[in-house]
């Protein structure tokens, strides 16, 4: 890389594939460009060969993938002259909305389920100066309310029903294909509203439609600038696999769930906003939906932290919990490449982490002998 090159966020990087104008004022915190980490230790313990990667979206500026969509949604809201944004959230969207609104100098109203969001996320929304409205209800109630408010008040809705959100989020698929040189065989994600699985499918599909010889003036996607033109990226797309928490699994039940429950509060959603389109993603990609019990999700979270040094939040670990089961069951065949999206950072939810940590801190006197003994007793 040349000296003096500064990464300035995903809109600048993928400007030719996003709905922005040359003179659009970009609201960015340097989101995107997250690491695709190849897992070493976990696959070694499986008895057959898979290439397993995690895309660690927890390393975005506010600690989740929501920043990808929020840079677009807030950039467009500001372009359209909006002075306030609103969202319902299980926590991460509100953290991102609060931060990007602060950056833009506008107001964020965030509607969250009382007592059911992780502490780190609440801290973020409060710290960035958003107006936090806690409702005695769940995310689905909040969603219904903010849609109505956005129709009657001068506020821009920045949930994933805002089409610019998915446009920003599709860039994660671009990054993966750039790094691997091709799309993976399987892409596994945790599913709540199903916005993210849809956004990835849009990204992969745009790339696949845009490889080989096909660059003409008629192409609205690249307007002739596409760097994938003839660049050897296979026109192949992954199978998209979505995992839900068992207590909040409308895609498994085939119907909305009215009282969703799960330890993975980020995906405690019973009425997904992208219902129809997510079924289409499953069908077009040849993928599937499945569910994970809370215990499986927490076990995968801990496994990633202890075996690979990657600390994600519980909801994120659903992708790895499900993928590992499908690998063991041979639903994902030997020799496959698999990407699991880790949607949020583990620090978002310190309570969930401490509650299931393997060992308690050892308390000793502040003396050499006591510390030495603690070390010797715990040497592995
Ligand atoms: N993982 C995390 C950490 C999330 O915060 C969310 C959604 C998802 C997965 C599911 O993504 O909804 O696109 O299928 N969080 C939203 C929020 C609902 O308000 O932060 P999805």
mmCIF file of N, CA and C in Angstrom, residues 27 29 31 60-71 74 85 87 89 91-104 108 110 121 124-125 128 130 158 165 169 348:
data_model
loop_
_atom_site.group_PDB
_atom_site.id
_atom_site.type_symbol
_atom_site.label_atom_id
_atom_site.label_comp_id
_atom_site.label_asym_id
_atom_site.label_seq_id
_atom_site.Cartn_x
_atom_site.Cartn_y
_atom_site.Cartn_z
ATOM 1 N N UNK A 27 -21.121 10.882 6.014
ATOM 2 C CA UNK A 27 -21.034 10.781 7.480
ATOM 3 C C UNK A 27 -20.411 9.421 7.789
ATOM 4 N N UNK A 29 -17.434 7.000 10.207
ATOM 5 C CA UNK A 29 -16.507 6.820 11.335
ATOM 6 C C UNK A 29 -15.439 5.786 10.964
ATOM 7 N N UNK A 31 -15.979 2.956 9.207
ATOM 8 C CA UNK A 31 -16.560 1.607 9.318
ATOM 9 C C UNK A 31 -16.164 0.701 8.144
ATOM 10 N N UNK A 60 -16.147 -3.038 14.028
ATOM 11 C CA UNK A 60 -16.605 -1.760 13.475
ATOM 12 C C UNK A 60 -16.581 -0.689 14.572
ATOM 13 N N UNK A 61 -16.680 0.597 14.191
ATOM 14 C CA UNK A 61 -16.509 1.685 15.190
ATOM 15 C C UNK A 61 -17.409 1.582 16.418
ATOM 16 N N UNK A 62 -18.658 1.190 16.265
ATOM 17 C CA UNK A 62 -19.487 1.062 17.470
ATOM 18 C C UNK A 62 -19.642 -0.396 17.894
ATOM 19 N N UNK A 63 -18.844 -1.270 17.315
ATOM 20 C CA UNK A 63 -18.812 -2.648 17.790
ATOM 21 C C UNK A 63 -19.820 -3.586 17.170
ATOM 22 N N UNK A 64 -20.442 -3.183 16.061
ATOM 23 C CA UNK A 64 -21.321 -4.132 15.365
ATOM 24 C C UNK A 64 -21.435 -3.793 13.880
ATOM 25 N N UNK A 65 -22.010 -4.741 13.128
ATOM 26 C CA UNK A 65 -22.195 -4.546 11.680
ATOM 27 C C UNK A 65 -23.137 -3.409 11.343
ATOM 28 N N UNK A 66 -23.873 -2.923 12.336
ATOM 29 C CA UNK A 66 -24.873 -1.890 12.061
ATOM 30 C C UNK A 66 -24.246 -0.619 11.502
ATOM 31 N N UNK A 67 -22.954 -0.417 11.786
ATOM 32 C CA UNK A 67 -22.287 0.793 11.298
ATOM 33 C C UNK A 67 -22.262 0.856 9.774
ATOM 34 N N UNK A 68 -22.206 -0.310 9.132
ATOM 35 C CA UNK A 68 -22.194 -0.331 7.667
ATOM 36 C C UNK A 68 -23.465 0.282 7.086
ATOM 37 N N UNK A 69 -24.590 -0.070 7.698
ATOM 38 C CA UNK A 69 -25.852 0.470 7.209
ATOM 39 C C UNK A 69 -26.063 1.898 7.676
ATOM 40 N N UNK A 70 -25.569 2.182 8.883
ATOM 41 C CA UNK A 70 -25.865 3.496 9.461
ATOM 42 C C UNK A 70 -25.102 4.605 8.758
ATOM 43 N N UNK A 71 -23.875 4.333 8.288
ATOM 44 C CA UNK A 71 -23.159 5.383 7.553
ATOM 45 C C UNK A 71 -23.968 5.790 6.326
ATOM 46 N N UNK A 74 -27.548 7.538 7.550
ATOM 47 C CA UNK A 74 -27.403 8.892 8.101
ATOM 48 C C UNK A 74 -26.875 9.847 7.024
ATOM 49 N N UNK A 85 -33.200 11.457 13.478
ATOM 50 C CA UNK A 85 -33.456 10.081 13.042
ATOM 51 C C UNK A 85 -34.096 9.311 14.204
ATOM 52 N N UNK A 87 -35.087 5.080 15.555
ATOM 53 C CA UNK A 87 -35.082 3.632 15.306
ATOM 54 C C UNK A 87 -35.627 2.910 16.535
ATOM 55 N N UNK A 89 -34.804 -0.691 18.553
ATOM 56 C CA UNK A 89 -33.589 -1.487 18.549
ATOM 57 C C UNK A 89 -33.508 -2.456 19.710
ATOM 58 N N UNK A 91 -30.535 -2.926 20.598
ATOM 59 C CA UNK A 91 -29.325 -2.345 21.195
ATOM 60 C C UNK A 91 -28.265 -1.889 20.220
ATOM 61 N N UNK A 92 -27.929 -2.703 19.238
ATOM 62 C CA UNK A 92 -26.836 -2.319 18.343
ATOM 63 C C UNK A 92 -27.217 -1.226 17.353
ATOM 64 N N UNK A 93 -28.410 -1.321 16.815
ATOM 65 C CA UNK A 93 -28.849 -0.256 15.902
ATOM 66 C C UNK A 93 -28.895 1.069 16.641
ATOM 67 N N UNK A 94 -29.360 1.046 17.895
ATOM 68 C CA UNK A 94 -29.445 2.298 18.642
ATOM 69 C C UNK A 94 -28.054 2.862 18.929
ATOM 70 N N UNK A 95 -27.085 1.986 19.216
ATOM 71 C CA UNK A 95 -25.714 2.459 19.454
ATOM 72 C C UNK A 95 -25.159 3.116 18.196
ATOM 73 N N UNK A 96 -25.383 2.474 17.054
ATOM 74 C CA UNK A 96 -24.871 3.022 15.788
ATOM 75 C C UNK A 96 -25.601 4.316 15.427
ATOM 76 N N UNK A 97 -26.923 4.317 15.580
ATOM 77 C CA UNK A 97 -27.699 5.521 15.257
ATOM 78 C C UNK A 97 -27.228 6.690 16.113
ATOM 79 N N UNK A 98 -27.017 6.434 17.402
ATOM 80 C CA UNK A 98 -26.590 7.491 18.324
ATOM 81 C C UNK A 98 -25.232 8.047 17.904
ATOM 82 N N UNK A 99 -24.299 7.167 17.552
ATOM 83 C CA UNK A 99 -22.946 7.618 17.201
ATOM 84 C C UNK A 99 -22.939 8.393 15.884
ATOM 85 N N UNK A 100 -23.631 7.877 14.873
ATOM 86 C CA UNK A 100 -23.600 8.555 13.565
ATOM 87 C C UNK A 100 -24.390 9.859 13.600
ATOM 88 N N UNK A 101 -25.440 9.907 14.438
ATOM 89 C CA UNK A 101 -26.167 11.170 14.597
ATOM 90 C C UNK A 101 -25.265 12.202 15.261
ATOM 91 N N UNK A 102 -24.505 11.761 16.264
ATOM 92 C CA UNK A 102 -23.563 12.679 16.928
ATOM 93 C C UNK A 102 -22.563 13.221 15.909
ATOM 94 N N UNK A 103 -22.052 12.337 15.097
ATOM 95 C CA UNK A 103 -21.068 12.716 14.075
ATOM 96 C C UNK A 103 -21.657 13.727 13.086
ATOM 97 N N UNK A 104 -22.949 13.532 12.770
ATOM 98 C CA UNK A 104 -23.611 14.405 11.785
ATOM 99 C C UNK A 104 -24.135 15.691 12.412
ATOM 100 N N UNK A 108 -30.754 11.809 17.588
ATOM 101 C CA UNK A 108 -31.220 10.425 17.439
ATOM 102 C C UNK A 108 -32.215 10.108 18.548
ATOM 103 N N UNK A 110 -34.003 6.853 20.143
ATOM 104 C CA UNK A 110 -33.896 5.392 20.075
ATOM 105 C C UNK A 110 -34.904 4.752 21.023
ATOM 106 N N UNK A 121 -24.522 -1.594 25.171
ATOM 107 C CA UNK A 121 -25.292 -0.916 24.118
ATOM 108 C C UNK A 121 -26.053 0.274 24.686
ATOM 109 N N UNK A 124 -23.663 3.071 25.251
ATOM 110 C CA UNK A 124 -23.328 3.783 24.012
ATOM 111 C C UNK A 124 -24.415 4.794 23.644
ATOM 112 N N UNK A 125 -25.662 4.354 23.658
ATOM 113 C CA UNK A 125 -26.761 5.254 23.273
ATOM 114 C C UNK A 125 -26.802 6.472 24.187
ATOM 115 N N UNK A 128 -23.559 8.875 23.644
ATOM 116 C CA UNK A 128 -23.539 9.677 22.413
ATOM 117 C C UNK A 128 -24.628 10.749 22.409
ATOM 118 N N UNK A 130 -28.011 10.450 22.606
ATOM 119 C CA UNK A 130 -29.307 10.242 21.955
ATOM 120 C C UNK A 130 -30.426 10.335 22.986
ATOM 121 N N UNK A 158 -34.425 4.888 10.589
ATOM 122 C CA UNK A 158 -33.158 4.277 10.155
ATOM 123 C C UNK A 158 -33.059 2.791 10.511
ATOM 124 N N UNK A 165 -29.919 1.320 4.378
ATOM 125 C CA UNK A 165 -29.234 0.467 5.357
ATOM 126 C C UNK A 165 -28.669 -0.777 4.670
ATOM 127 N N UNK A 169 -24.840 -2.316 4.127
ATOM 128 C CA UNK A 169 -24.480 -3.631 4.680
ATOM 129 C C UNK A 169 -24.016 -4.626 3.612
ATOM 130 N N UNK A 348 -20.016 -5.795 24.275
ATOM 131 C CA UNK A 348 -21.364 -5.218 24.305
ATOM 132 C C UNK A 348 -22.159 -5.756 25.495
#
